[in-house]
CSV table of C-alpha atoms in Angstrom, one decimal:
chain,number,residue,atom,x,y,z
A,182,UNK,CA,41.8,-37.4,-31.8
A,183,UNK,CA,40.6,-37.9,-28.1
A,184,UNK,CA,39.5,-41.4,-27.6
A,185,UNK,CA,37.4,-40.3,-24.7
A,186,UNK,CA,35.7,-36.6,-25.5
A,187,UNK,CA,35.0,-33.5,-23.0
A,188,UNK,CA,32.1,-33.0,-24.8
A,189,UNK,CA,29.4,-33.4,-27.8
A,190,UNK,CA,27.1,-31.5,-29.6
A,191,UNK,CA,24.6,-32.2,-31.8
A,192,UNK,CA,22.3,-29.7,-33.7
A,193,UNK,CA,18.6,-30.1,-32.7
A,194,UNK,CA,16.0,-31.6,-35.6
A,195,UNK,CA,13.7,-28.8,-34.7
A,196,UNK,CA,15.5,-26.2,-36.0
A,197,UNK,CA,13.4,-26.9,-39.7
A,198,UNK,CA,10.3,-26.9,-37.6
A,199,UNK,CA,11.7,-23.1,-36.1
A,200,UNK,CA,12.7,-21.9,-39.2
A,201,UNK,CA,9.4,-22.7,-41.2
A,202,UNK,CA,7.6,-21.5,-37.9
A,203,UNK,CA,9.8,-18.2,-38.3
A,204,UNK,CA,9.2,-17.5,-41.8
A,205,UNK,CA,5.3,-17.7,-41.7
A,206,UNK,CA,5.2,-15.6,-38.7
A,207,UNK,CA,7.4,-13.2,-40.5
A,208,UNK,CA,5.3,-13.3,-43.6
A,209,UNK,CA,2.3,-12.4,-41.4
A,210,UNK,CA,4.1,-9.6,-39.8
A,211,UNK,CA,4.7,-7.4,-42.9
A,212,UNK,CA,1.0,-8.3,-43.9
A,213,UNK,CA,-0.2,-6.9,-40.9
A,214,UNK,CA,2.0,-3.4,-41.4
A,215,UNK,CA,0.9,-2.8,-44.7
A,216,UNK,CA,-2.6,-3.5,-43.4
A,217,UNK,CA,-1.7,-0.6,-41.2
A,218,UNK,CA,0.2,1.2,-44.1
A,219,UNK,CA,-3.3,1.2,-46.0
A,220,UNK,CA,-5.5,2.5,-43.3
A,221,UNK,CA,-3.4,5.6,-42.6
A,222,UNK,CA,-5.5,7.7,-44.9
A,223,UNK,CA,-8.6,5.9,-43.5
A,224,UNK,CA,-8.1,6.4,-40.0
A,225,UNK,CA,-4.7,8.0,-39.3
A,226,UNK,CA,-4.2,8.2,-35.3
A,227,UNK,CA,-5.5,4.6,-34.5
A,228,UNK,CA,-3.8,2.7,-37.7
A,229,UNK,CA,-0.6,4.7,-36.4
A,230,UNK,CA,-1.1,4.0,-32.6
A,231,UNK,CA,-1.5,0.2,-33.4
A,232,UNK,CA,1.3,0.2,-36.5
A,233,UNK,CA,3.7,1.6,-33.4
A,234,UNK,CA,2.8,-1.0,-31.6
A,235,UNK,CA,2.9,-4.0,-33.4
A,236,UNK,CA,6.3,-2.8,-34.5
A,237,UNK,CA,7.5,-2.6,-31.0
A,238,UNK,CA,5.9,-6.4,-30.4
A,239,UNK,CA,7.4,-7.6,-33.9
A,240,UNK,CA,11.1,-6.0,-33.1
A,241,UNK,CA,11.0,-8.1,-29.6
A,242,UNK,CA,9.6,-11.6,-31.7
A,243,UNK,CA,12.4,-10.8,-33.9
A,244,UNK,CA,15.6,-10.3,-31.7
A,245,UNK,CA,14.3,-13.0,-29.5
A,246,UNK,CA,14.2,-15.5,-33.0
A,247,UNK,CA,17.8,-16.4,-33.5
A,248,UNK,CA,18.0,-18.6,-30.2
A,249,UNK,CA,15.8,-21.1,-32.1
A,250,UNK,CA,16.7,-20.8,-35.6
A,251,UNK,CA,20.2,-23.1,-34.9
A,252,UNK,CA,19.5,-24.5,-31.6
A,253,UNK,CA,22.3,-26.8,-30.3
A,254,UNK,CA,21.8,-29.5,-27.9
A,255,UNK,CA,24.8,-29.8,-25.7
A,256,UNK,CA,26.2,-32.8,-23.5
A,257,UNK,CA,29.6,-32.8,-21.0
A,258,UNK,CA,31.2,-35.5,-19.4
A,259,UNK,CA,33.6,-34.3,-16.3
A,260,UNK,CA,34.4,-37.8,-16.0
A,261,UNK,CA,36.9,-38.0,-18.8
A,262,UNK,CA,39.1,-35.0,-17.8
A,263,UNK,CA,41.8,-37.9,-16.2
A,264,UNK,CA,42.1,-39.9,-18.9
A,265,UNK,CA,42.3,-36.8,-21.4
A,266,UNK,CA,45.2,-35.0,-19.3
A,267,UNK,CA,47.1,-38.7,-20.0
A,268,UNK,CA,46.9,-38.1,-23.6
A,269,UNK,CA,47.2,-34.9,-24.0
A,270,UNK,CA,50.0,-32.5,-22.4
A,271,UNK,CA,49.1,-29.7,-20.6
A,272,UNK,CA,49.5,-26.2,-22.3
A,273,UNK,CA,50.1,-23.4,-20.1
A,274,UNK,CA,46.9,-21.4,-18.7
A,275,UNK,CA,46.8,-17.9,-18.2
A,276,UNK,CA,44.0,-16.4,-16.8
A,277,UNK,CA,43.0,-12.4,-16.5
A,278,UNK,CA,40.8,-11.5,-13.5
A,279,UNK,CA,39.9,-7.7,-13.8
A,280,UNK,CA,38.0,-5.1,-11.0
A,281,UNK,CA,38.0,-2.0,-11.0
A,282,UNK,CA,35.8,-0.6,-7.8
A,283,UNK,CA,36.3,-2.3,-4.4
A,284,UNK,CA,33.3,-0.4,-3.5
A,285,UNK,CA,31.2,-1.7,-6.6
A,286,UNK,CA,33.3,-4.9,-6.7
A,287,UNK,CA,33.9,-6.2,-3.0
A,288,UNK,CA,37.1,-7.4,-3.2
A,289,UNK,CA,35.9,-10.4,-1.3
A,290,UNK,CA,34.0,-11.7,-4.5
A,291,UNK,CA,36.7,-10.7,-6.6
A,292,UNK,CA,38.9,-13.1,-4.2
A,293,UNK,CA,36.8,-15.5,-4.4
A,294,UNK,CA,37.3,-16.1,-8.2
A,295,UNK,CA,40.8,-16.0,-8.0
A,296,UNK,CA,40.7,-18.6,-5.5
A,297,UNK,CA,38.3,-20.8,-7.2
A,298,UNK,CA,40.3,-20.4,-10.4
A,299,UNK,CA,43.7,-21.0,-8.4
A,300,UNK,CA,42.1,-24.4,-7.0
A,301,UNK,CA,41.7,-25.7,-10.7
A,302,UNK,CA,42.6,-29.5,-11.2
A,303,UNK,CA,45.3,-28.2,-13.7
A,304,UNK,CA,49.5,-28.4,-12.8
A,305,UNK,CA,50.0,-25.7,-11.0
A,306,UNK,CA,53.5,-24.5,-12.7
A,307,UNK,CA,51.4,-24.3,-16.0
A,308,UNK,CA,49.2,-21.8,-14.3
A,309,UNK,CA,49.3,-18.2,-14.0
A,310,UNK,CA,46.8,-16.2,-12.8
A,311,UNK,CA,46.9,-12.3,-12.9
A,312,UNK,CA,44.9,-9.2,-11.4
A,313,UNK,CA,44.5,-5.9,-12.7
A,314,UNK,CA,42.7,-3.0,-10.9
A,315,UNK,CA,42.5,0.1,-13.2
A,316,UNK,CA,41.2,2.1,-10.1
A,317,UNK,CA,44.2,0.8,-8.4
A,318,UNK,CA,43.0,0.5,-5.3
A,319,UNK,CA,45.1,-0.2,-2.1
A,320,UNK,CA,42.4,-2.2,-0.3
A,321,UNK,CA,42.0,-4.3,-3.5
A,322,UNK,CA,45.6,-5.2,-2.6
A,323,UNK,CA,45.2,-5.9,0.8
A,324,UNK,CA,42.5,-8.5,-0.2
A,325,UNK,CA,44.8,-10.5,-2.0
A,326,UNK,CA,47.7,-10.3,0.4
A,327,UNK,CA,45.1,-11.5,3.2
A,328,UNK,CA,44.0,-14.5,0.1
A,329,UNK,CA,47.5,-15.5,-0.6
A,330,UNK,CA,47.6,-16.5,3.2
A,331,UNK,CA,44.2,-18.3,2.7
A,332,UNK,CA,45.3,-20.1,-0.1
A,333,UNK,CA,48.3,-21.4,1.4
A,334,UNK,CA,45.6,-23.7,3.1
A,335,UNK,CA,42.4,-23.9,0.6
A,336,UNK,CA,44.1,-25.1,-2.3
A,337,UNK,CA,46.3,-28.1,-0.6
A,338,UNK,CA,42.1,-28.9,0.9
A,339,UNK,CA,40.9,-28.7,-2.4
A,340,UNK,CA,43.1,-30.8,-4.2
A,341,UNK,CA,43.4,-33.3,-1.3
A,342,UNK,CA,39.4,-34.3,-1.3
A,343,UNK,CA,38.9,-33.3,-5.1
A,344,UNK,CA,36.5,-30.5,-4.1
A,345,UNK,CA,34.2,-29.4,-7.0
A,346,UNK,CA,32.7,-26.1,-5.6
A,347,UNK,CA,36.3,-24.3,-5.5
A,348,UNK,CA,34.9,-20.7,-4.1
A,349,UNK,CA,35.1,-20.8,-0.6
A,350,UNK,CA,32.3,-18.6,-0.2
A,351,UNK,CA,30.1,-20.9,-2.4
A,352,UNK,CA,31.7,-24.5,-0.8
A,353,UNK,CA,31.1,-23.0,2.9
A,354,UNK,CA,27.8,-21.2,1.5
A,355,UNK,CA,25.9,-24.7,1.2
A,356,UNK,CA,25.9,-27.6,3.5
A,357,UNK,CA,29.5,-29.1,3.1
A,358,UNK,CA,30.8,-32.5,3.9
A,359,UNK,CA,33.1,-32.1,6.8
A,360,UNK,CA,36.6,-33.4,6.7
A,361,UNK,CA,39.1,-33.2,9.8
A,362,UNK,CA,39.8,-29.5,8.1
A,363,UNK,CA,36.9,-28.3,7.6
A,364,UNK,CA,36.1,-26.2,10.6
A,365,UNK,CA,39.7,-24.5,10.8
A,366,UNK,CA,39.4,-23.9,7.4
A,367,UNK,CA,36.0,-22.2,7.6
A,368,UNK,CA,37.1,-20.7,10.6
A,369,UNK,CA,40.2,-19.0,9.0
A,370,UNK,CA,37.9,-18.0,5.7
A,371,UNK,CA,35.5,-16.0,7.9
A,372,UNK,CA,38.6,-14.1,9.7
A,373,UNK,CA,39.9,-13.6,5.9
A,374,UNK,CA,36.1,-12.3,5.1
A,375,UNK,CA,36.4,-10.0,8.9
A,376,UNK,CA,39.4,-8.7,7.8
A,377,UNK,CA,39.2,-7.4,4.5
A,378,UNK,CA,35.9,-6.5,5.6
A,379,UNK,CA,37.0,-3.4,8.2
A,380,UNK,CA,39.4,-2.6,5.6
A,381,UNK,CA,36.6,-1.7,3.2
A,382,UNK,CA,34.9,-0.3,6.1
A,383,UNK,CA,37.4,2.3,7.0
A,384,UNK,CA,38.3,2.8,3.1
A,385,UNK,CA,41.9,2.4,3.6
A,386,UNK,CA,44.7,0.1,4.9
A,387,UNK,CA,46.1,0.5,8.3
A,388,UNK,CA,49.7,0.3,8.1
A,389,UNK,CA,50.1,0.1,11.7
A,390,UNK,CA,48.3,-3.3,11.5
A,391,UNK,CA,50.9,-4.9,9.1
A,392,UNK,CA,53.8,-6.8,10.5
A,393,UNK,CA,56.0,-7.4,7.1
A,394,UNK,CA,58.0,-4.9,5.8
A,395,UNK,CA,57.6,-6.0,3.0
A,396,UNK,CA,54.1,-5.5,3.0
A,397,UNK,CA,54.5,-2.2,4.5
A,398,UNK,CA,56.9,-0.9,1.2
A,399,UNK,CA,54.2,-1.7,-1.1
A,400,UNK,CA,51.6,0.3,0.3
A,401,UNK,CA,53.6,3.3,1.6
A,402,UNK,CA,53.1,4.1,-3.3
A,403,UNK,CA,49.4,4.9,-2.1
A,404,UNK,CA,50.6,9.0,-1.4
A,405,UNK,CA,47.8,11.6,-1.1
A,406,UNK,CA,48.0,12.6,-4.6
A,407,UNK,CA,47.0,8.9,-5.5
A,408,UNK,CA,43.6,8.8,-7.3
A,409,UNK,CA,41.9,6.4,-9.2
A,410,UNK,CA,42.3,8.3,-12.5
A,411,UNK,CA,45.9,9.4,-11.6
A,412,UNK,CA,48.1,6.8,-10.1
A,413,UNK,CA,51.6,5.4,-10.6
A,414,UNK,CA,51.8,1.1,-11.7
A,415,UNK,CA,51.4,-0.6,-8.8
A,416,UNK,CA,53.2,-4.6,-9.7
A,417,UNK,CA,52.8,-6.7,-6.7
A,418,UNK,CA,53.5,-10.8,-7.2
């Protein structure tokens, strides 16, 4: 057992005061419908107006209930994640990041979760992080060739002054404190952001643009009778 815990959680002492509150205000729910029930043959179109709509105000009491009938009260502490990694040995981490529209999904967003995932205080040969595009898309592609050039220079920055906002769009997003980095590193995420940016733009990748043959071989699969819904595996690493 962990001598120094990640977390604790405790069930709340209200949850008798919820649940007797719950079951009274049930009770006086099916009164009030077979109130209604009974004046039918009384008064047909009003008793049905109001029973439709204290059914529609009971059935959104109801699925809002279960929130408070086991409430949990919930405490962290971020502070012993160093001495837990020294008793305990590391498992390996995989991770699944999934898109599917780079129009829907800009692939600069979907970037920036990879990035913030990649940046984790974890070892980093017991993490593996993967991408799939079921629309297959070539600019999603181009994003994280353009991020993998980022990161070469984000995550050495994030480990080096403990960062704990790991997006760069959210770290740069707010006021951050500036190391001797800082600026170039900003500097390079906005030409990243540029970049990817036209590419969306112009919804496709310019292979005239791209330098590495290597690069150029994997997007030469996107042929004109590639579609989203018909498409060969694309398996880029």
């Amino acid at each position: 057992m962990l001598k120094a815990p990640l977390h604790t959680s405790n069930l709340s002492p209200k949850r008798w005061f919820y649940r007797i509150y719950t079951i009274i205000y049930t009770t006086a729910i099916f009164t009030l419908v077979y109130h209604h029930c009974c004046n039918l043959i009384h008064t047909p179109f009003t008793t049905v107006s109001l029973l439709i709509a204290d059914l529609v105000l009971a059935f959104m009491w109801a699925t809002w209930q279960p929130f408070f009938l086991n409430p949990i009260h919930r405490q962290v502490f971020p502070e012993n994640l160093e001495q837990v990694a020294k008793e305990t040995e590391y498992p390996g981490l995989d991770m699944f990041v999934c898109t599917a529209d780079p129009f829907k999904e800009p692939p600069v967003g979907v970037v920036n979760t990879v990035l913030s995932v990649l940046a984790y205080d974890y070892p980093t040969e017991k993490l593996s992080v993967y991408v799939s595009d079921d629309g297959g898309s070539q600019l999603t592609l181009f994003a994280f060739m353009e991020a993998a050039k980022f990161a070469k220079h984000w995550l050495p920055y994030c480990k080096k002054y403990n960062l704990m906002d790991r997006s760069p769009e959210v770290y740069f997003g707010k006021d951050p404190s500036f190391f001797p980095e800082t600026s170039e590193l900003q500097e390079m995420y906005e030409n990243m952001k540029a970049t990817v940016g036209k590419a969306v733009d112009r919804g496709t990748v310019d292979l005239d643009q791209l330098s590495c043959d290597r690069t150029i071989e994997a997007f030469r699969k996107w042929t004109p009778g590639f579609t989203r819904h018909d498409h060969p595996t694309v398996i880029e690493v």
